[in-house]
Short mmCIF file of C-alpha atoms and ligand atoms in Angstrom, two decimals:
data_model
loop_
_atom_site.label_atom_id
_atom_site.label_comp_id
_atom_site.label_asym_id
_atom_site.label_seq_id
_atom_site.Cartn_x
_atom_site.Cartn_y
_atom_site.Cartn_z
CA UNK A 8 130.54 141.86 104.90
CA UNK A 9 132.68 142.84 107.83
CA UNK A 10 133.73 140.19 110.30
CA UNK A 11 131.92 142.02 113.12
CA UNK A 12 128.62 142.03 111.26
CA UNK A 13 129.02 138.41 110.24
CA UNK A 14 129.57 137.36 113.85
CA UNK A 15 126.57 139.39 115.06
CA UNK A 16 124.27 138.04 112.38
CA UNK A 17 125.35 134.49 113.13
CA UNK A 18 124.38 135.05 116.75
CA UNK A 19 120.92 136.46 116.24
CA UNK A 20 119.73 134.76 113.06
CA UNK A 21 116.89 132.21 113.16
CA UNK A 22 117.17 131.38 109.49
CA UNK A 23 120.22 131.62 107.18
CA UNK A 24 119.97 131.70 103.43
CA UNK A 25 122.99 131.56 101.16
CA UNK A 26 122.53 134.23 98.50
CA UNK A 27 125.81 133.66 96.66
CA UNK A 28 125.28 133.29 92.96
CA UNK A 29 121.49 133.41 93.22
CA UNK A 30 119.17 135.81 91.42
CA UNK A 31 116.48 137.81 93.24
CA UNK A 32 113.65 135.42 92.36
CA UNK A 33 115.51 132.43 93.67
CA UNK A 34 116.38 134.20 96.95
CA UNK A 35 112.77 135.27 97.28
CA UNK A 36 111.67 131.64 96.90
CA UNK A 37 114.18 130.47 99.49
CA UNK A 38 113.02 133.09 101.98
CA UNK A 39 109.41 132.16 101.42
CA UNK A 40 109.95 128.49 101.96
CA UNK A 41 112.08 129.15 105.04
CA UNK A 42 109.34 131.33 106.49
CA UNK A 43 106.72 128.74 105.61
CA UNK A 44 107.78 126.70 108.63
CA UNK A 45 104.17 126.10 109.59
CA UNK A 46 103.59 124.45 106.27
CA UNK A 47 106.66 122.29 106.65
CA UNK A 48 105.51 121.16 110.08
CA UNK A 49 102.15 120.25 108.60
CA UNK A 50 103.74 118.20 105.86
CA UNK A 51 105.80 116.25 108.30
CA UNK A 52 103.77 113.12 109.00
CA UNK A 53 102.95 112.54 112.63
CA UNK A 54 102.55 109.18 114.21
CA UNK A 55 100.54 107.87 117.11
CA UNK A 56 100.97 104.31 118.40
CA UNK A 57 97.87 102.59 119.69
CA UNK A 58 97.44 99.44 121.76
CA UNK A 59 94.78 96.94 120.73
CA UNK A 60 93.81 93.35 121.51
CA UNK A 61 95.23 92.36 118.09
CA UNK A 62 98.54 94.10 118.74
CA UNK A 63 99.80 97.67 118.55
CA UNK A 64 99.22 99.72 115.40
CA UNK A 65 100.30 103.10 114.13
CA UNK A 66 98.11 106.02 113.08
CA UNK A 67 99.93 108.23 110.58
CA UNK A 68 98.59 111.74 109.99
CA UNK A 69 99.90 114.20 107.44
CA UNK A 70 99.38 115.87 104.09
CA UNK A 71 100.52 113.83 101.10
CA UNK A 72 100.81 110.38 102.69
CA UNK A 73 99.07 108.67 99.75
CA UNK A 74 101.40 110.18 97.17
CA UNK A 75 104.34 109.26 99.39
CA UNK A 76 103.08 105.73 99.99
CA UNK A 77 105.83 104.56 102.36
CA UNK A 78 103.63 104.12 105.44
CA UNK A 79 101.12 102.17 103.37
CA UNK A 80 103.73 99.98 101.70
CA UNK A 81 105.29 99.16 105.06
CA UNK A 82 101.95 98.15 106.59
CA UNK A 83 101.36 95.36 104.06
CA UNK A 84 102.74 91.98 105.17
CA UNK A 85 101.79 89.48 102.45
CA UNK A 86 101.51 89.49 98.68
CA UNK A 87 97.76 89.92 98.15
CA UNK A 88 96.02 93.27 98.46
CA UNK A 89 92.37 94.10 97.94
CA UNK A 90 91.75 97.83 97.76
CA UNK A 91 88.13 98.41 98.74
CA UNK A 92 86.69 101.82 97.89
CA UNK A 93 83.60 103.63 96.60
CA UNK A 94 82.96 105.16 93.20
CA UNK A 95 83.65 108.77 94.29
CA UNK A 96 86.89 108.00 96.04
CA UNK A 97 87.97 105.64 93.25
CA UNK A 98 87.82 108.58 90.88
CA UNK A 99 89.71 111.01 93.10
CA UNK A 100 92.15 109.24 95.46
CA UNK A 101 92.57 105.72 94.07
CA UNK A 102 94.97 106.52 91.18
CA UNK A 103 97.50 108.12 93.56
CA UNK A 104 97.31 105.31 96.11
CA UNK A 105 97.56 102.60 93.49
CA UNK A 106 100.53 104.25 91.77
CA UNK A 107 102.41 104.57 95.07
CA UNK A 108 101.77 100.96 95.94
CA UNK A 109 102.86 99.65 92.54
CA UNK A 110 105.99 101.80 92.63
CA UNK A 111 107.08 100.80 96.15
CA UNK A 112 105.82 97.20 96.16
CA UNK A 113 106.07 95.72 92.66
CA UNK A 114 105.83 92.30 94.31
CA UNK A 115 102.14 92.74 95.20
CA UNK A 116 99.12 91.20 93.52
CA UNK A 117 96.55 94.01 93.71
CA UNK A 118 92.81 93.95 93.01
CA UNK A 119 90.35 96.81 93.37
CA UNK A 120 86.82 96.37 94.66
CA UNK A 121 84.58 99.38 94.16
CA UNK A 122 81.09 99.88 95.59
CA UNK A 123 78.54 102.64 95.07
CA UNK A 124 78.84 105.46 97.65
CA UNK A 125 76.49 105.98 100.58
CA UNK A 126 75.34 104.52 103.89
CA UNK A 127 72.56 102.62 102.09
CA UNK A 128 75.27 100.40 100.59
CA UNK A 129 76.61 99.19 103.95
CA UNK A 130 74.79 95.89 103.51
CA UNK A 131 75.37 92.15 103.79
CA UNK A 132 75.04 92.03 100.00
CA UNK A 133 77.99 94.40 99.53
CA UNK A 134 79.97 92.50 102.18
CA UNK A 135 79.38 89.32 100.20
CA UNK A 136 80.72 91.02 97.07
CA UNK A 137 83.82 92.11 98.95
CA UNK A 138 84.62 88.62 100.26
CA UNK A 139 83.91 87.22 96.78
CA UNK A 140 86.55 89.64 95.49
CA UNK A 141 89.00 88.25 98.07
CA UNK A 142 88.20 84.73 96.90
CA UNK A 143 88.78 85.71 93.29
CA UNK A 144 92.10 87.29 94.22
CA UNK A 145 93.14 84.03 95.85
CA UNK A 146 93.74 85.93 99.08
CA UNK A 147 95.61 83.92 101.68
CA UNK A 148 95.79 84.41 105.44
CA UNK A 149 98.49 87.07 105.10
CA UNK A 150 96.47 89.14 102.59
CA UNK A 151 95.56 92.76 103.35
CA UNK A 152 92.40 94.73 102.72
CA UNK A 153 93.09 98.42 102.16
CA UNK A 154 89.95 100.39 103.04
CA UNK A 155 90.15 103.61 101.03
CA UNK A 156 87.20 105.91 101.73
CA UNK A 157 84.85 107.23 104.36
CA UNK A 158 83.24 105.45 107.26
CA UNK A 159 81.00 103.34 105.05
CA UNK A 160 83.90 101.80 103.15
CA UNK A 161 85.95 101.47 106.35
CA UNK A 162 83.21 99.60 108.22
CA UNK A 163 82.35 97.31 105.33
CA UNK A 164 85.89 96.56 104.19
CA UNK A 165 86.94 96.13 107.83
CA UNK A 166 84.18 93.59 108.31
CA UNK A 167 85.21 91.74 105.16
CA UNK A 168 88.77 91.59 106.57
CA UNK A 169 87.46 90.50 109.98
CA UNK A 170 85.55 87.58 108.49
CA UNK A 171 87.74 86.41 105.59
CA UNK A 172 89.52 83.29 106.88
CA UNK A 173 88.51 84.41 110.40
CA UNK A 174 90.46 87.61 110.12
CA UNK A 175 93.12 89.17 107.90
CA UNK A 176 94.81 92.58 108.10
CA UNK A 177 92.96 95.73 107.21
CA UNK A 178 94.76 99.02 106.67
CA UNK A 179 92.37 101.90 107.11
CA UNK A 180 92.96 104.79 104.72
CA UNK A 181 90.23 107.25 105.72
CA UNK A 182 89.36 110.00 103.22
CA UNK A 183 86.64 111.83 105.17
CA UNK A 184 87.25 113.84 108.34
CA UNK A 185 84.68 111.72 110.14
CA UNK A 186 86.49 108.52 109.27
CA UNK A 187 89.88 110.02 110.22
CA UNK A 188 88.79 111.12 113.67
CA UNK A 189 86.36 108.35 114.50
CA UNK A 190 85.47 105.25 112.53
CA UNK A 191 88.94 104.26 111.28
CA UNK A 192 90.29 104.09 114.86
CA UNK A 193 89.17 101.58 117.46
CA UNK A 194 88.33 98.50 115.44
CA UNK A 195 84.56 98.56 115.11
CA UNK A 196 83.52 97.07 111.76
CA UNK A 197 80.18 95.94 110.40
CA UNK A 198 77.17 96.39 108.19
CA UNK A 199 73.58 97.58 108.59
CA UNK A 200 70.46 95.44 108.44
CA UNK A 201 66.97 96.66 107.52
CA UNK A 202 66.26 96.37 111.28
CA UNK A 203 68.97 98.89 112.19
CA UNK A 204 72.48 100.28 111.84
CA UNK A 205 75.61 98.24 112.59
CA UNK A 206 73.66 95.22 113.81
CA UNK A 207 76.11 92.72 112.31
CA UNK A 208 79.78 93.29 112.90
CA UNK A 209 83.02 92.51 114.67
CA UNK A 210 85.75 94.20 116.67
CA UNK A 211 88.69 94.12 114.26
CA UNK A 212 91.40 96.72 114.90
CA UNK A 213 93.40 97.82 111.84
CA UNK A 214 97.03 96.93 111.13
CA UNK A 215 97.61 100.65 110.50
CA UNK A 216 95.68 103.86 109.86
CA UNK A 217 96.92 106.27 107.22
CA UNK A 218 95.16 109.64 107.33
CA UNK A 219 96.24 111.82 104.41
CA UNK A 220 94.79 115.21 105.27
CA UNK A 221 95.36 116.37 101.68
CA UNK A 222 92.51 114.03 100.68
CA UNK A 223 90.11 116.32 102.55
CA UNK A 224 90.56 119.09 99.99
CA UNK A 225 88.05 117.37 97.69
CA UNK A 226 85.55 116.56 100.43
CA UNK A 227 82.25 118.47 100.17
CA UNK A 228 82.08 121.27 102.79
CA UNK A 229 79.03 119.69 104.37
CA UNK A 230 80.93 116.43 105.01
CA UNK A 231 83.86 118.37 106.50
CA UNK A 232 81.53 120.11 108.94
CA UNK A 233 79.86 116.85 109.86
CA UNK A 234 83.30 115.48 110.75
CA UNK A 235 83.99 118.52 112.91
CA UNK A 236 80.96 117.58 115.03
CA UNK A 237 82.75 114.39 116.09
CA UNK A 238 85.90 116.43 116.80
CA UNK A 239 83.88 118.74 119.08
CA UNK A 240 82.55 115.62 120.80
CA UNK A 241 86.02 114.73 122.13
CA UNK A 242 86.35 118.15 123.73
CA UNK A 243 82.85 117.88 125.16
CA UNK A 244 83.43 114.58 126.93
CA UNK A 245 87.17 114.61 127.66
CA UNK A 246 88.78 118.03 127.59
CA UNK A 247 87.30 121.53 127.89
CA UNK A 248 90.60 123.10 126.82
CA UNK A 249 90.23 121.33 123.46
CA UNK A 250 86.92 123.18 123.02
CA UNK A 251 88.84 126.46 123.51
CA UNK A 252 91.44 125.33 121.00
CA UNK A 253 88.69 124.53 118.48
CA UNK A 254 87.09 127.89 119.06
CA UNK A 255 90.45 129.56 118.31
CA UNK A 256 91.04 127.51 115.18
CA UNK A 257 87.46 127.43 113.85
CA UNK A 258 88.20 129.58 110.79
CA UNK A 259 91.38 127.70 109.97
CA UNK A 260 89.65 124.33 110.27
CA UNK A 261 86.75 125.39 108.06
CA UNK A 262 89.24 126.68 105.48
CA UNK A 263 91.10 123.36 105.52
CA UNK A 264 94.31 124.80 106.94
CA UNK A 265 96.74 121.84 106.90
CA UNK A 266 98.40 122.52 110.24
CA UNK A 267 95.18 122.98 112.20
CA UNK A 268 93.58 120.01 110.45
CA UNK A 269 96.46 117.64 111.17
CA UNK A 270 96.50 118.76 114.79
CA UNK A 271 92.73 118.29 115.19
CA UNK A 272 92.89 114.82 113.63
CA UNK A 273 95.81 113.73 115.75
CA UNK A 274 94.33 115.02 118.99
CA UNK A 275 90.97 113.40 118.22
CA UNK A 276 92.68 110.08 117.48
CA UNK A 277 94.55 110.33 120.75
CA UNK A 278 91.38 110.88 122.79
CA UNK A 279 89.71 108.00 121.04
CA UNK A 280 92.70 105.65 121.21
CA UNK A 281 93.08 106.30 124.94
CA UNK A 282 89.52 105.39 125.77
CA UNK A 283 89.54 102.40 123.41
CA UNK A 284 92.77 101.11 125.02
CA UNK A 285 91.10 101.30 128.44
CA UNK A 286 87.93 99.60 127.22
CA UNK A 287 88.31 97.90 123.82
CA UNK A 288 84.95 96.08 123.88
CA UNK A 289 82.78 98.91 125.21
CA UNK A 290 81.95 97.50 128.61
CA UNK A 291 82.42 100.85 130.35
CA UNK A 292 84.12 104.14 129.48
CA UNK A 293 84.15 103.66 125.73
CA UNK A 294 80.41 104.31 125.77
CA UNK A 295 81.25 107.97 126.48
CA UNK A 296 81.97 108.22 122.76
CA UNK A 297 78.22 107.96 122.27
CA UNK A 298 77.72 111.50 123.59
CA UNK A 299 75.03 113.04 121.39
CA UNK A 300 74.48 109.70 119.66
CA UNK A 301 71.37 108.40 121.42
CA UNK A 302 69.50 111.50 120.29
CA UNK A 303 71.40 111.56 117.02
CA UNK A 304 70.57 107.98 116.08
CA UNK A 305 66.92 108.54 116.91
CA UNK A 306 66.88 111.50 114.52
CA UNK A 307 68.67 109.54 111.80
CA UNK A 308 66.36 106.55 112.08
CA UNK A 309 63.21 108.61 112.28
CA UNK A 310 64.05 110.73 109.22
CA UNK A 311 65.26 107.71 107.18
CA UNK A 312 68.97 107.01 106.92
CA UNK A 313 70.56 109.04 104.18
CA UNK A 314 71.11 112.71 103.83
CA UNK A 315 69.82 112.19 100.30
CA UNK A 316 66.23 112.44 101.54
CA UNK A 317 66.98 115.98 102.70
CA UNK A 318 67.62 114.82 106.24
CA UNK A 319 70.71 115.26 108.38
CA UNK A 320 73.91 113.28 107.81
CA UNK A 321 75.39 111.45 110.79
CA UNK A 322 77.69 114.20 112.07
CA UNK A 323 74.91 116.76 111.80
CA UNK A 324 72.52 114.54 113.74
CA UNK A 325 75.25 114.14 116.38
CA UNK A 326 75.61 117.93 116.58
CA UNK A 327 71.91 118.27 117.36
CA UNK A 328 72.18 115.30 119.74
CA UNK A 329 75.04 116.92 121.67
CA UNK A 330 73.03 120.10 122.15
CA UNK A 331 70.12 118.03 123.48
CA UNK A 332 72.41 115.99 125.77
CA UNK A 333 73.88 119.21 127.16
CA UNK A 334 70.38 120.62 127.75
CA UNK A 335 69.29 117.41 129.44
CA UNK A 336 72.36 117.61 131.69
CA UNK A 337 71.38 121.13 132.68
CA UNK A 338 67.78 120.09 133.27
CA UNK A 339 68.93 117.26 135.55
CA UNK A 340 71.10 119.67 137.54
CA UNK A 341 74.40 118.13 136.43
CA UNK A 342 75.84 121.10 134.54
CA UNK A 343 75.53 124.86 134.20
CA UNK A 344 73.47 126.45 131.44
CA UNK A 345 76.63 128.32 130.38
CA UNK A 346 78.26 125.03 129.35
CA UNK A 347 75.33 124.16 127.10
CA UNK A 348 75.38 127.67 125.60
CA UNK A 349 79.07 127.44 124.85
CA UNK A 350 78.71 124.10 123.07
CA UNK A 351 75.82 125.46 121.04
CA UNK A 352 77.86 128.51 120.00
CA UNK A 353 80.84 126.41 118.90
CA UNK A 354 78.68 124.07 116.82
CA UNK A 355 77.01 127.08 115.22
CA UNK A 356 80.42 128.51 114.35
CA UNK A 357 81.12 125.30 112.49
CA UNK A 358 77.87 125.79 110.56
CA UNK A 359 76.27 122.73 112.13
CA UNK A 360 72.56 122.32 112.86
CA UNK A 361 71.62 122.55 116.54
CA UNK A 362 67.85 121.96 116.50
CA UNK A 363 65.70 118.91 115.90
CA UNK A 364 64.57 119.14 112.24
CA UNK A 365 61.03 120.38 111.81
CA UNK A 366 58.51 117.64 111.26
CA UNK A 367 60.09 115.06 113.56
CA UNK A 368 57.68 114.10 116.30
CA UNK A 369 59.23 114.15 119.83
CA UNK A 370 57.26 111.11 121.00
CA UNK A 371 58.35 109.15 117.93
CA UNK A 372 61.97 110.08 118.73
CA UNK A 373 61.50 108.95 122.32
CA UNK A 374 60.09 105.63 121.11
CA UNK A 375 63.20 105.18 118.93
CA UNK A 376 65.44 105.81 121.92
CA UNK A 377 63.68 103.11 123.93
CA UNK A 378 64.74 100.67 121.19
CA UNK A 379 68.31 101.96 121.03
CA UNK A 380 71.03 99.49 122.05
CA UNK A 381 71.97 101.93 124.81
CA UNK A 382 68.64 101.50 126.57
CA UNK A 383 68.95 98.71 129.12
CA UNK A 384 66.36 96.99 131.30
CA UNK A 385 66.42 99.67 134.01
CA UNK A 386 65.38 102.57 131.77
CA UNK A 387 66.86 105.09 129.39
CA UNK A 388 70.61 105.34 129.50
CA UNK A 389 72.33 108.48 128.24
CA UNK A 390 75.79 109.86 127.92
CA UNK A 391 75.52 113.29 129.52
CA UNK A 392 78.11 115.65 130.96
CA UNK A 393 78.95 117.17 134.33
CA UNK A 394 80.01 120.29 132.46
CA UNK A 395 82.31 120.81 129.48
CA UNK A 396 85.00 118.16 129.22
CA UNK A 397 83.39 115.78 131.72
CA UNK A 398 81.24 113.17 130.01
CA UNK A 399 79.33 110.76 132.22
CA UNK A 400 77.11 107.73 131.67
CA UNK A 401 73.75 108.12 133.38
CA UNK A 402 71.18 105.36 133.87
CA UNK A 403 67.50 105.68 134.63
CA UNK A 404 66.99 109.05 133.03
CA UNK A 405 63.29 109.95 133.46
CA UNK A 406 61.41 109.96 130.17
CA UNK A 407 59.62 113.15 131.18
CA UNK A 408 62.94 115.04 131.27
CA UNK A 409 63.90 113.65 127.86
CA UNK A 410 60.52 114.64 126.41
CA UNK A 411 60.88 118.17 127.80
CA UNK A 412 64.24 118.57 126.05
CA UNK A 413 62.97 117.12 122.77
CA UNK A 414 59.92 119.37 122.74
CA UNK A 415 61.83 122.49 123.87
P1 ADP B 514 81.42 109.04 106.49
O1 ADP B 514 82.89 108.95 106.45
O2 ADP B 514 80.93 110.37 106.86
O3 ADP B 514 80.82 107.92 107.28
P2 ADP B 514 80.86 108.09 103.74
O4 ADP B 514 81.78 106.94 103.76
O5 ADP B 514 79.45 107.80 103.38
O6 ADP B 514 80.80 108.91 105.07
O7 ADP B 514 81.42 109.20 102.76
C1 ADP B 514 80.69 110.38 102.54
C2 ADP B 514 80.69 110.75 101.07
O8 ADP B 514 81.90 111.41 100.74
C3 ADP B 514 80.58 109.58 100.12
O9 ADP B 514 79.75 109.96 99.06
C4 ADP B 514 82.00 109.39 99.64
O10 ADP B 514 82.05 108.81 98.36
C5 ADP B 514 82.52 110.79 99.61
N1 ADP B 514 83.96 110.95 99.84
C6 ADP B 514 84.73 110.28 100.71
N2 ADP B 514 85.97 110.77 100.74
C7 ADP B 514 86.01 111.78 99.84
C8 ADP B 514 87.01 112.71 99.43
N3 ADP B 514 88.23 112.71 99.98
N4 ADP B 514 86.68 113.61 98.48
C9 ADP B 514 85.43 113.65 97.98
N5 ADP B 514 84.44 112.84 98.33
C10 ADP B 514 84.72 111.90 99.27
ZN1 ZN B 515 79.38 109.22 115.37
#
């Protein structure tokens, strides 16, 4: 190659590949991986540091973090580890996590506690089994619970960590999109009682969150969509431009594109971490995160908890709830109809339900909402919006307006 050409190429090139002594196939491979910059970016773990009353913690997001294992190994202080998980996740993700941990931390004494999957298992009985497993392990005050699974495992294992010896570390390793963007961040832990969801629990922020987006590849499509509803929620209450971003990336997110997924998880965690840092114990702003949830919980309770009965899963119920909250905002003159229409369209793009399931009685739903924790003495309290991106807590919402939206 002439010196002139070499100099010119050096000036304009974005990527340089040495072809000396390489065959065509090998050059082809090098070009492909150099052009696959997007993929490389996605594989690079990203980190978000979060303040909490128990001290700062890191949220790591990236594809392959469980196989890598470094972030997990570094988050464990003592010698005892209880990995809490459910039967599905134990089959799919546990072997990788356990192998990483044993490779990087041969000093650890590790036990595994596995529960059956499903919200119906988030009980005091299962909590008792988890703390019994800690006792059997001989867990000391510097022991760590690793919560490997969806929101159910995270809440239950987090509560076991919160209560064992008045509180030991929990590392949240969420394996559902919903848990990555919502339940693993912010420190709420607990179990359900027959009288209602999450009635017994504690604020217990994690020592670290490790969100391996590669784990989502085995998640059923329905669960992925349900998680996307909570992602949409952040745009709805905090940032209209995030709704545009989601609209742009809808196909990529549904296809599990690693770059778009990592970005959506990280941005969601940031919105949540910001509001939780301002209001860790939900005395004010944090309640905005309940957008769509007063309606959603009423639907969930009225239909009976699990999706197994043919009803909606949590994220789906929240999708319907957000549509109703947006309609109620329009009816109360707080927001334009166009905002509600736009939210509806985005949720539909994600394949989420947007109507109250047939057979649920509006007055029964209203009665459920009167019992909701978010109803205070003065009347029904709702999280509504003053248009896309501007969530607002509204007290004394007239029941007639709520009924009109439910029946409509
Ligand atoms: P959520 O995180 O939505 O609150 P769960 O903890 O109930 O929900 O998890 C939803 C279901 O998905 C459970 O049956 C659980 O075993 C299963 N699950 C969790 N993570 C994965 C995964 N990465 N791949 C496949 N199934 C998973
Ligand atoms: Zn939720």
